[in-house]
Coordinates of C-alpha atoms in Angstrom, one line a residue:
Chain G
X1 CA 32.8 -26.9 38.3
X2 CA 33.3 -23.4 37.0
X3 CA 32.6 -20.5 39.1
X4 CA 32.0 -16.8 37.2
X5 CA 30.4 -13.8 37.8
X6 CA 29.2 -11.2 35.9
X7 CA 28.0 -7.8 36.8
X8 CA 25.8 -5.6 34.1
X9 CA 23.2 -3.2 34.2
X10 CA 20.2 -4.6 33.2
X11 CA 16.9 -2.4 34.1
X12 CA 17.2 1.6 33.9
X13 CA 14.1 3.1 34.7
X14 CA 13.1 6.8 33.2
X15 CA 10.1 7.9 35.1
X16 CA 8.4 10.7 34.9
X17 CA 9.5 13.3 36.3
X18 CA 12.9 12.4 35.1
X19 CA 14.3 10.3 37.8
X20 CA 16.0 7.3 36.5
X21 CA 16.4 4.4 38.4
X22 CA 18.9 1.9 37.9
X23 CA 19.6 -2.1 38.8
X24 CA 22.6 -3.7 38.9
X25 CA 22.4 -7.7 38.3
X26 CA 25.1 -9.5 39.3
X27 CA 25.2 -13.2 38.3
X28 CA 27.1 -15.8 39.4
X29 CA 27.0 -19.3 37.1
X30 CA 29.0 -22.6 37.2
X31 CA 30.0 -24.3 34.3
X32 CA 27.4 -21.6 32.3
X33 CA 24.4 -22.4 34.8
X34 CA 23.0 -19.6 36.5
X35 CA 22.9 -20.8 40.1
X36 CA 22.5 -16.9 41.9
X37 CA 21.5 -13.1 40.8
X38 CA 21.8 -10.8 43.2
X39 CA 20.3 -6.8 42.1
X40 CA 21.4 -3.7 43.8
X41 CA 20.0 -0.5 43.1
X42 CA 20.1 3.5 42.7
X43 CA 18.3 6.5 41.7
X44 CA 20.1 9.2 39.6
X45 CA 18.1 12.7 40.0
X46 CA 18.2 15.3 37.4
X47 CA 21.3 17.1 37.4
X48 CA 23.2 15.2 39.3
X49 CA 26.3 14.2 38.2
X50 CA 27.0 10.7 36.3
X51 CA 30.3 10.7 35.1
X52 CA 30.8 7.6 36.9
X53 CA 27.9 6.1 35.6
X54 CA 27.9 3.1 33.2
X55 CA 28.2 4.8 30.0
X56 CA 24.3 3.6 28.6
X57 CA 23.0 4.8 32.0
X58 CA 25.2 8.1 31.4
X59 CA 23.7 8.4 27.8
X60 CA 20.3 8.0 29.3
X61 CA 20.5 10.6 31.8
X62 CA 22.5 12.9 29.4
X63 CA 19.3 12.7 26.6
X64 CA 16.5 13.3 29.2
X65 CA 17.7 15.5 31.6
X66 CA 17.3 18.6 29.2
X67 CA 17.7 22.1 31.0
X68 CA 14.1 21.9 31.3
X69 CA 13.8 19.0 32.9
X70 CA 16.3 19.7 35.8
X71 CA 14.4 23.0 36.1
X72 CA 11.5 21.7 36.7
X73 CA 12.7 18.7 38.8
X74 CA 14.5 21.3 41.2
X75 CA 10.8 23.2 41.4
X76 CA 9.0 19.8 42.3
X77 CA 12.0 19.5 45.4
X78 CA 11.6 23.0 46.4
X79 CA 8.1 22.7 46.3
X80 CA 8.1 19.6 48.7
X81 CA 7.2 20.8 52.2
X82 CA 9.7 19.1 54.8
X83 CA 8.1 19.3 58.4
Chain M
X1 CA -3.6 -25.7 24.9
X2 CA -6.0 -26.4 27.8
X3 CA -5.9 -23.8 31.2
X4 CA -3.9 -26.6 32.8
X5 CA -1.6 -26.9 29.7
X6 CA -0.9 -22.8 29.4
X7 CA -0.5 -22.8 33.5
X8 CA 2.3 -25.2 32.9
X9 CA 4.3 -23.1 30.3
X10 CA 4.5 -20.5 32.6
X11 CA 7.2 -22.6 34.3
X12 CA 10.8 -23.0 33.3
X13 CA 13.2 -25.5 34.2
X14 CA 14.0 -24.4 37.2
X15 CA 10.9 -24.6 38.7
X16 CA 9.9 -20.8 38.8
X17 CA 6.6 -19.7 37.3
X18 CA 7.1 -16.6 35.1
X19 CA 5.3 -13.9 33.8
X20 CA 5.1 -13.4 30.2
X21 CA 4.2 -10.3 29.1
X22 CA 5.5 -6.8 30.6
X23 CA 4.1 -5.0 33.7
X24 CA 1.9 -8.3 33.9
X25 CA 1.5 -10.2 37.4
X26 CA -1.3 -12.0 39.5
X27 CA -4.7 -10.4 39.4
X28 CA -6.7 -11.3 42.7
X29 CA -10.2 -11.1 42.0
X30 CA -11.4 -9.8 45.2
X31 CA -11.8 -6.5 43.8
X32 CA -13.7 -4.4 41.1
X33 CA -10.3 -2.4 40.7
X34 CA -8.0 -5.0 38.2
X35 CA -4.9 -2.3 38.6
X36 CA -5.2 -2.1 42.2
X37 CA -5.0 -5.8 43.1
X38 CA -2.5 -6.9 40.3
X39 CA 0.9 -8.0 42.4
X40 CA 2.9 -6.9 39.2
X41 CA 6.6 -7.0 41.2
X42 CA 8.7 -8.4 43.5
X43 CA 11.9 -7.7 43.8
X44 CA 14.9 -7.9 46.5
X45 CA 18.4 -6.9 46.4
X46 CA 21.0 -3.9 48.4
X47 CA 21.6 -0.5 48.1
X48 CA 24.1 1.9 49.8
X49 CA 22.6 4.8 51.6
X50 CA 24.5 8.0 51.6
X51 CA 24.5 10.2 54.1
X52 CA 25.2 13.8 55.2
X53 CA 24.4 16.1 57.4
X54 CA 22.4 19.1 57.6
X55 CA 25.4 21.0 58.6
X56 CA 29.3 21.0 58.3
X57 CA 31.3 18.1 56.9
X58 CA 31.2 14.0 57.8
X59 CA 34.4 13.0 57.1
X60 CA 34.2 9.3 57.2
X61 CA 31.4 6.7 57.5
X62 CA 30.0 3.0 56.7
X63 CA 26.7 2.3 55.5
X64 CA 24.9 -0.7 54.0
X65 CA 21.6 -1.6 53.1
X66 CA 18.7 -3.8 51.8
X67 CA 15.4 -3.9 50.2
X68 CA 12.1 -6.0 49.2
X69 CA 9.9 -4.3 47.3
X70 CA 6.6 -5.9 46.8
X71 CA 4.2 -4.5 44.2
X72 CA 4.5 -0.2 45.1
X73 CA 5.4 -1.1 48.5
X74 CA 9.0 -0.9 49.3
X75 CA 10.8 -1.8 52.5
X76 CA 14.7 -1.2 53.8
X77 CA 16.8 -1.9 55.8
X78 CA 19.8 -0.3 56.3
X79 CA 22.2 1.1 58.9
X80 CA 25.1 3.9 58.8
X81 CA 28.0 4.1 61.4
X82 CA 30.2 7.0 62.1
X83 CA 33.8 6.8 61.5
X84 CA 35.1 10.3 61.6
X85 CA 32.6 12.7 62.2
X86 CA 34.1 16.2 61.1
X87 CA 32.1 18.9 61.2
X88 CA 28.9 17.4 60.5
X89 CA 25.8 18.1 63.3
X90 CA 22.0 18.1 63.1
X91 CA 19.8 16.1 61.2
X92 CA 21.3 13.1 58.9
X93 CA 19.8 13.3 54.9
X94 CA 20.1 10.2 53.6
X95 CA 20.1 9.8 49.6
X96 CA 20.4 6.6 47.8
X97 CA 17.2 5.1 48.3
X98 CA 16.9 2.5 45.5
X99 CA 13.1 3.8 44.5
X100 CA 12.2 7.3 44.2
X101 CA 8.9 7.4 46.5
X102 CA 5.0 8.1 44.9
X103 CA 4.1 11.8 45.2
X104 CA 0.3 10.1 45.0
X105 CA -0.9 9.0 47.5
X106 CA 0.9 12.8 49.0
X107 CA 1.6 11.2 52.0
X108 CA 5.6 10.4 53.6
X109 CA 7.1 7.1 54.3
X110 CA 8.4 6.7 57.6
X111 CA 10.0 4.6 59.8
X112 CA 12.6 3.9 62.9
X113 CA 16.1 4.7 63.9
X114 CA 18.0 3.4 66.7
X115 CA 21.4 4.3 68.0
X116 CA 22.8 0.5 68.4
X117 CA 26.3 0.8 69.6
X118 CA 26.5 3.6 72.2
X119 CA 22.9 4.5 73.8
X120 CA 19.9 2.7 72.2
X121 CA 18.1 5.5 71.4
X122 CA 14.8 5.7 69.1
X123 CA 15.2 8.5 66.4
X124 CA 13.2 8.4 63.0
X125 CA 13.1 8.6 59.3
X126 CA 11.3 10.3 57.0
X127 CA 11.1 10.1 53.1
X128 CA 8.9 13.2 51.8
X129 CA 6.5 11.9 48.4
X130 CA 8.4 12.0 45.0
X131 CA 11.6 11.9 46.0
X132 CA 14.8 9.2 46.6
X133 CA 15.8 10.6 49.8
X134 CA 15.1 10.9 53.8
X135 CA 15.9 12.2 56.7
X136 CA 17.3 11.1 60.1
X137 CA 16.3 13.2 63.0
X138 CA 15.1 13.1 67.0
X139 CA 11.6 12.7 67.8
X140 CA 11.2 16.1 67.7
X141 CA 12.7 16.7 64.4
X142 CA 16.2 17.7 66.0
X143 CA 19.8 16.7 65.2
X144 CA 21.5 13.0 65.7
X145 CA 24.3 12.3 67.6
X146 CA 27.6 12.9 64.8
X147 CA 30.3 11.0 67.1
X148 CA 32.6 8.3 66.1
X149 CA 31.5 4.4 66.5
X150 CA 28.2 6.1 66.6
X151 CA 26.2 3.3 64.6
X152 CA 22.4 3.9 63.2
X153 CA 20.0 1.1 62.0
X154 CA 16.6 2.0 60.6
X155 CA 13.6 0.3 58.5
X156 CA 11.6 2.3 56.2
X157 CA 8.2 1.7 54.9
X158 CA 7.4 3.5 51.7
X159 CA 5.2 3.3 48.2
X160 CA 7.3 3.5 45.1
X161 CA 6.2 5.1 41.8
X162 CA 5.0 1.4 39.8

C-alpha cells in the first residue's frame, strides 16, 4: 500500500462578468488507485491581486481582466444596492 | 446498443454513473422547461471565508468552511472566530465565497449567524446578487461583537451563476 496525494487546479471558471472561479482537486491514491478527491474552492474578482495564484490561474486572470473589464466590474459593485 | 446497454456505459468501474457530455445532467420530465429541470451539478468540497470589518483593523482570526452546491443552488457552512480583534468594529464582510452569486433572479441569499462561544446570539448574513461576498451584521443591520474567543457559525443559502 502506497499512499500519495496530489493537489492541482483542475476547473477555472471565466464567467461573465469576469469573475473567475477556481477549484482545487486534491487526490489522494494508493498504489495509483484513486481512493478520495477532495475540491476546495475560490473566486478571484477583477482586479484583485493574483500574484499568489497558480501561474495558469494567474495567466487567466491577467488576459481577461483588461482595464475595461475591471472598470466595468467595479461599476456592477458600486451599482449593487446593500440595505 | 439497446437503452439498457447505453444506461450501462454510463457506469465505470467504480460503480458511479457518469455524464458524458459537458454541462449535461438528468432531465426530469415534469416540466415543459428542459433547462429548468436539468440537475446538471453537484458538487461538495471547503472554502476559507475571509473576513473583515467594516471598520478598523482585525488583527488575527480563524475561519473554516464548507459547501454543497446542487445544480445553481449553493449551501455553506462556515464559521470565523476572533483571535485578536484590533481595531476592527461594525459589520463583518465576508469574501471568499467559493461561487460568485446570480444577479438573476435580483434577489440576496441569506442566512443565519450565531455567536457560539460567548452569548448565543442570532445575527445574519447577507450575500447581495452578482457578487462572491456577504455580510455579517445584527438583526437590525448593526455591528458584531469584535472581541477575542468571540466564535461565529453561519449557513447561507444562495443561487450561483450555472
Amino acid at each position: 500500500m502506497t499512499l500519495a496525494s496530489t493537489i492541482t487546479i483542475d476547473r477555472i471558471e471565466v464567467l461573465e462578468n469576469g469573475v473567475v472561479q477556481v477549484r482545487q482537486a486534491q487526490v489522494i491514491t494508493d498504489s495509483g488507485n484513486e481512493i478520495a478527491r477532495n475540491f476546495s474552492r475560490w473566486v478571484l474578482t477583477p482586479g484583485e491581486d493574483v500574484s499568489t495564484q497558480d501561474a495558469k490561474v494567474k495567466a487567466i486572470c491577467e488576459a481577461v481582466w483588461t482595464s475595461d473589464v475591471i472598470s466595468a466590474y467595479q461599476a456592477q459593485v458600486a451599482s449593487q444596492a446593500k440595505v | 446498443m439497446s437503452n439498457a446497454q447505453y444506461l450501462a456505459s454510463l457506469v465505470n468501474s467504480s460503480g458511479n454513473i457518469n455524464i458524458p457530455v459537458s454541462n449535461a445532467g438528468i432531465n426530469f420530465n415534469n416540466s415543459s422547461a428542459i433547462g429548468a429541470s436539468t440537475l446538471t451539478d453537484y458538487e461538495t468540497g471547503t472554502w476559507t471565508p475571509v473576513i473583515g470589518p467594516q471598520s478598523g483593523t482585525l488583527t488575527a482570526y480563524t475561519s473554516n468552511g464548507a459547501y454543497v452546491k446542487i445544480g445553481k443552488l449553493v449551501y455553506l457552512i462556515g464559521s470565523f472566530t476572533i483571535t485578536t480583534s484590533g481595531t476592527a468594529s461594525g459589520s463583518a464582510q465576508m469574501s471568499g465565497l467559493p461561487f460568485q452569486s446570480s444577479s438573476s433572479p435580483s434577489v440576496q441569499g441569506e442566512g443565519i449567524v450565531r455567536e457560539s462561544v460567548n452569548t448565543g446570539v442570532v445575527y445574519q448574513i447577507t450575500n447581495f446578487g452578482n457578487s462572491s461576498t456577504a455580510q455579517v451584521a445584527s438583526l437590525t443591520n448593526g455591528a458584531i461583537v469584535w472581541t477575542a474567543t468571540y466564535s461565529y457559525a453561519f449557513t447561507l443559502t444562495y443561487q450561483a451563476t450555472f
